[in-house]
Short mmCIF file of C-alpha atoms in Angstrom, two decimals:
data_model
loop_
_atom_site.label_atom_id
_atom_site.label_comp_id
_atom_site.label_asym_id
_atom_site.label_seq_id
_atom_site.Cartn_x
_atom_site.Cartn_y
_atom_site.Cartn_z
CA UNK K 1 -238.13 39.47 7.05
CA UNK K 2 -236.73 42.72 6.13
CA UNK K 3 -233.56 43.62 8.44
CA UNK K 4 -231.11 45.91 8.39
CA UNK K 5 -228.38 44.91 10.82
CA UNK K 6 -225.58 47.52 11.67
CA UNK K 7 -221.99 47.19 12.78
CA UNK K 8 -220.15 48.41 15.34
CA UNK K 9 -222.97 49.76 17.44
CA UNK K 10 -220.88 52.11 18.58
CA UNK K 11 -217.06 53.52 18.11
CA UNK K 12 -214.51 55.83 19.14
CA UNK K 13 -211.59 56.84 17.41
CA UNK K 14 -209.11 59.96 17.17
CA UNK K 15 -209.32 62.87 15.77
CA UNK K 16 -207.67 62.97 12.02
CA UNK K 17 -207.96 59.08 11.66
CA UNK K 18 -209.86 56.96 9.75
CA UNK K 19 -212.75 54.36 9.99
CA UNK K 20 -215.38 52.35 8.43
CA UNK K 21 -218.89 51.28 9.25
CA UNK K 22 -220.70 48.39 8.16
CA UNK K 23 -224.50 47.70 6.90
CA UNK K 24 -225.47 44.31 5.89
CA UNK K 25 -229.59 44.10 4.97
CA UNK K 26 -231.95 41.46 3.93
CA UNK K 27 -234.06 43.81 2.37
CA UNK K 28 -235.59 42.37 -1.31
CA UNK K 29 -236.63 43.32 -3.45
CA UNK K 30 -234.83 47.06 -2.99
CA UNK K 31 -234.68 50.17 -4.58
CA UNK K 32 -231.63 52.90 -3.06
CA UNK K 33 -229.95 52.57 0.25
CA UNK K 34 -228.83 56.00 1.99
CA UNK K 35 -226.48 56.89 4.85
CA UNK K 36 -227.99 59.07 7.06
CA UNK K 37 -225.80 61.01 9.99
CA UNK K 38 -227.76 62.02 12.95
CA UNK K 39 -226.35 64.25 15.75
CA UNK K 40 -227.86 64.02 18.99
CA UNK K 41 -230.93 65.66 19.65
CA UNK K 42 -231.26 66.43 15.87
CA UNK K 43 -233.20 64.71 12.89
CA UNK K 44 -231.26 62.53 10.71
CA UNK K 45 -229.47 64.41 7.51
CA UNK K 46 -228.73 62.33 3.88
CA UNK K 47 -225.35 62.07 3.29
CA UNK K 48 -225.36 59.63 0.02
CA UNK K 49 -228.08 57.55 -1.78
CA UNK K 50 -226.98 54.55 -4.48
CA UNK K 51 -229.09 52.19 -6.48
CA UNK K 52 -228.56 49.01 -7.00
CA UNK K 53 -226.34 49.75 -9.71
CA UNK K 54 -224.05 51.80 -8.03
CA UNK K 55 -221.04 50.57 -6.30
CA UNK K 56 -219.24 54.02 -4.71
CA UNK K 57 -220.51 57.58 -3.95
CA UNK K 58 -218.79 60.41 -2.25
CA UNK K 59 -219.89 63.45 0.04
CA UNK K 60 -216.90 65.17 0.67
CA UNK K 61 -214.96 62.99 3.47
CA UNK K 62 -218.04 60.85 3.35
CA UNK K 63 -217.27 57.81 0.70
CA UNK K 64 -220.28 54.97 0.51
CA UNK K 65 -219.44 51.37 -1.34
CA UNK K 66 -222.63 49.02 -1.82
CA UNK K 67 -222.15 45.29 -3.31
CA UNK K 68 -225.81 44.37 -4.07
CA UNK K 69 -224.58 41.06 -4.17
CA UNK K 70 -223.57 40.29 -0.49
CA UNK K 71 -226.37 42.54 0.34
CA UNK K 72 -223.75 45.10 2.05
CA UNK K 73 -222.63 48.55 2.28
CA UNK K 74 -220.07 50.92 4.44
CA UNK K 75 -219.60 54.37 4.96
CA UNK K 76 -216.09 54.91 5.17
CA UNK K 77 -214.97 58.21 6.79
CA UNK K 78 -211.52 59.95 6.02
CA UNK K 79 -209.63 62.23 8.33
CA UNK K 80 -212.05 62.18 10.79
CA UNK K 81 -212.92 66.02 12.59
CA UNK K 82 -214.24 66.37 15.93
CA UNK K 83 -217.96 67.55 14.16
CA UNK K 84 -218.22 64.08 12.68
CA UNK K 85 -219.22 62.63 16.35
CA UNK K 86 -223.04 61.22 15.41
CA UNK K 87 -224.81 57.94 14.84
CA UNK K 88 -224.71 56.88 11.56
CA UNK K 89 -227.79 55.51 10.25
CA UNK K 90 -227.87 52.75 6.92
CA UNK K 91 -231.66 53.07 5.46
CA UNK K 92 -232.78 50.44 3.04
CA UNK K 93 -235.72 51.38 0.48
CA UNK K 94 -237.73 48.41 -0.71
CA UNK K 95 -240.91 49.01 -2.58
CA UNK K 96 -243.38 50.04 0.61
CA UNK K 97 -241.51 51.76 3.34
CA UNK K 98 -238.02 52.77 4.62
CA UNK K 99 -236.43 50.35 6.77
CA UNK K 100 -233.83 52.13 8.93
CA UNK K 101 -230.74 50.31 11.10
CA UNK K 102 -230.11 51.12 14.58
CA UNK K 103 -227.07 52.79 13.99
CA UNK K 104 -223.62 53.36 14.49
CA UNK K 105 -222.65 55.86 17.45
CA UNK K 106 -219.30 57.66 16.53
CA UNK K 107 -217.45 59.54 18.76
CA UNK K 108 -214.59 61.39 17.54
CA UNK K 109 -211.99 62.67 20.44
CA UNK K 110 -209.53 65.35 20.06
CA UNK N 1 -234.75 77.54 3.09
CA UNK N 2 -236.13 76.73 5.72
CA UNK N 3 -236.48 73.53 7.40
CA UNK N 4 -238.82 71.33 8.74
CA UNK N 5 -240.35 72.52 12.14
CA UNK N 6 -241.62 70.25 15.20
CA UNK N 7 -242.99 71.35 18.66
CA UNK N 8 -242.51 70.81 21.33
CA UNK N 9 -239.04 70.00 21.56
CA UNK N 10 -239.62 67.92 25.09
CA UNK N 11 -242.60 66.67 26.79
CA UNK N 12 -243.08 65.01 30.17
CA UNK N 13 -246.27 63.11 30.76
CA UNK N 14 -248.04 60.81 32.97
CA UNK N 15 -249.45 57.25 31.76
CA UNK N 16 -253.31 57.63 30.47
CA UNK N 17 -252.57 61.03 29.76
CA UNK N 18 -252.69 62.79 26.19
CA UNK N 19 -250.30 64.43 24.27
CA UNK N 20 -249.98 66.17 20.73
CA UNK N 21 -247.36 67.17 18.87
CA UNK N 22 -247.01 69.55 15.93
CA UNK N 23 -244.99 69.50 12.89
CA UNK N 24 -244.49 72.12 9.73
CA UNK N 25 -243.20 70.43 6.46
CA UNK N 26 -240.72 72.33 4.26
CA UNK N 27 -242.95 74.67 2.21
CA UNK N 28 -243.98 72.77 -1.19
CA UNK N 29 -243.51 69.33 0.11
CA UNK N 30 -245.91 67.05 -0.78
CA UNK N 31 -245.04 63.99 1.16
CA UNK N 32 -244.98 64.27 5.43
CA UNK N 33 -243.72 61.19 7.39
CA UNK N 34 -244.20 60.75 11.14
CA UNK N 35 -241.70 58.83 12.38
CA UNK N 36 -240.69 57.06 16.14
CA UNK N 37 -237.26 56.35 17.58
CA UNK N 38 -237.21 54.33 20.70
CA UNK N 39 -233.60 55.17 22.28
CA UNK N 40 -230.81 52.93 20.82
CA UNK N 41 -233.02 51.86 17.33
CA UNK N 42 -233.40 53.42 14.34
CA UNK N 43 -236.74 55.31 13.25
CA UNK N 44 -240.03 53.43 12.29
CA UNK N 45 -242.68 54.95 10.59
CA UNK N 46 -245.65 55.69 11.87
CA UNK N 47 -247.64 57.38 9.05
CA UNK N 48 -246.96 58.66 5.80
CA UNK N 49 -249.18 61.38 4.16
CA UNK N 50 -249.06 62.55 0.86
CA UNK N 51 -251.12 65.93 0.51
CA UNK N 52 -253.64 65.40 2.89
CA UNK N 53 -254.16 62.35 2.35
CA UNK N 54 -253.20 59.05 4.32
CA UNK N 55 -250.80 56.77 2.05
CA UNK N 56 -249.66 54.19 4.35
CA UNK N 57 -250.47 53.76 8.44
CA UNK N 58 -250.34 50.69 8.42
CA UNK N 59 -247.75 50.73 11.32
CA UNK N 60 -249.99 53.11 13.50
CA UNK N 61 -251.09 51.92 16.83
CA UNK N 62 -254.79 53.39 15.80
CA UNK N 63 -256.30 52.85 19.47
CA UNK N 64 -254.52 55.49 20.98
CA UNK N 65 -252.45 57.13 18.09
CA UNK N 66 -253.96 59.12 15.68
CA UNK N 67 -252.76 61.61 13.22
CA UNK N 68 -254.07 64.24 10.65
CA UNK N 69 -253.09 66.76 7.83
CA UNK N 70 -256.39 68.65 7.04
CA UNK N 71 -255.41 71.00 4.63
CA UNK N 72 -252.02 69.20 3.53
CA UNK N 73 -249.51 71.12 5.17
CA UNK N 74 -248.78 71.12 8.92
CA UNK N 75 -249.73 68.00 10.62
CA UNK N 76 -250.62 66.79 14.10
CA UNK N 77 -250.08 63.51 16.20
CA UNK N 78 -252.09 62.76 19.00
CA UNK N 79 -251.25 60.14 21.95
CA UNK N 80 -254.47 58.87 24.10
CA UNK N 81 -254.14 57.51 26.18
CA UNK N 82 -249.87 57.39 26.60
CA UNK N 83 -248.38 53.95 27.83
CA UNK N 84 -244.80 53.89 28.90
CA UNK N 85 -243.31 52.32 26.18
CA UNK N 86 -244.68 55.32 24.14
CA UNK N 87 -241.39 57.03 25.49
CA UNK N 88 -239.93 57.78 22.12
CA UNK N 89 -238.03 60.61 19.95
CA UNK N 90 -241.27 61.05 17.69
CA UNK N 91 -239.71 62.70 14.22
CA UNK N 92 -241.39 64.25 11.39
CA UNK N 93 -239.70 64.63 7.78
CA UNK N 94 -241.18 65.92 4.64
CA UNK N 95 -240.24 65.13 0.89
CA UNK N 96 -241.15 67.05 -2.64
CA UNK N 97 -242.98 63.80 -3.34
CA UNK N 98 -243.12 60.06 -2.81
CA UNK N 99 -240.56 59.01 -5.30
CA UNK N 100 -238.49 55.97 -4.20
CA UNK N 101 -235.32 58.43 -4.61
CA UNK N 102 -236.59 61.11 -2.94
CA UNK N 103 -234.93 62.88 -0.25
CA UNK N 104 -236.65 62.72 3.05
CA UNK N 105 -235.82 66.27 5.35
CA UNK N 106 -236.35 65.60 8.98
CA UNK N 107 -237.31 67.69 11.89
CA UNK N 108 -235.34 68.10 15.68
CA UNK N 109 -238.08 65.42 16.70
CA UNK N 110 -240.07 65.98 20.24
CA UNK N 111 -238.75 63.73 22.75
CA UNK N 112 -241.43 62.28 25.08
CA UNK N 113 -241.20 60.91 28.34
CA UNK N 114 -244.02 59.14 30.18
CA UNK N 115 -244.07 58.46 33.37
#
């Protein structure tokens, strides 16, 4: 079955520190995986996409690793600002239809 | 540019009543999605158009949800009659295109609450 399984479910940190966020999926055959950021009472917004061939990509603060391999990714977030307070969102694309996580909530306090 | 519209924002509803909700794609976007997000999961489609026509609803509840995109740009989805685990953030998001790498742009979402 495809799964995508998310970890913490939720987090708080402060202000100006780092943290990471984990994704692990079962998902196969698969084409991109995205991290989406959704602030409450809003739609989810892309923040990176990578293929299977891709290892890192970066969105300003934002920095996504995927090992195809293991079948994981994280978002890893640097310096982190009061704004970045959201659930976090991994999204796994196999052939048919998305397959979206639950999500990680982040709250960021000052 | 602006982005993709949804109304209303809330609704509060009885069970066995009916409900619609409205959404307006980013202009030129082919693709429209209809999406639900029970509290605490992350969104499953519901319906996936591409123009106006259906490309995958496979994951519709089709006796009591139904959905259309007549002339391929706003869309409607309709709840009859609403059960209580219908109580959902229902999302809409639009894309250029269906394209495995394509960017999906999502609405505010209209959060319903039956009662």
């Amino acid at each position: 079955k495809n799964q995508v399984e998310q970890s913490p479910q939720s987090l708080i940190i402060l202000e100006g520190k780092n943290c990471t966020l984990q994704c692990n999926y079962t998902v196969s055959p698969f084409s991109n995986l995205r991290w989406y950021k959704q602030d409450t009472g809003r739609g989810p917004v892309s923040l990176t996409i990578m293929t299977f061939s891709e290892n890192t990509k970066s969105n300003g603060r934002y920095t996504a690793t995927l090992d195809a391999d293991t079948k994981q990714s994280s978002l890893h977030i640097t310096a982190s600002q009061l704004s970045d307070s959201a659930s976090y969102i991994c999204v796994v694309r196999p052939p048919r239809w998305l397959i979206f996580g639950a999500g990680t909530r982040l709250a960021v306090h000052p | 540019e602006a982005g993709v519209a949804q109304s209303p924002r809330y609704k509060i509803i009885e069970k066995r009543q009916s409900v619609a909700f409205w959404c307006n794609p980013i202009s030129g976007h082919a693709t429209l999605y209809w999406y639900q997000q029970i509290l605490g999961q992350g969104p499953k489609l519901l319906i996936q158009f591409q123009n106006n026509g259906v490309v995958d609803d496979s994951q519709l509840p089709k006796d009591r949800f139904s959905a259309e995109r007549l002339k391929g740009v706003d869309s409607t989805l309709k709840i009859q009659p609403a059960k209580l685990e219908d109580s959902a953030v229902y999302l809409c998001a639009s894309s250029k295109g269906a394209n495995v790498n394509e960017k999906l742009f999502f609405g505010s979402g209209t959060q319903l609450s039956v009662l």
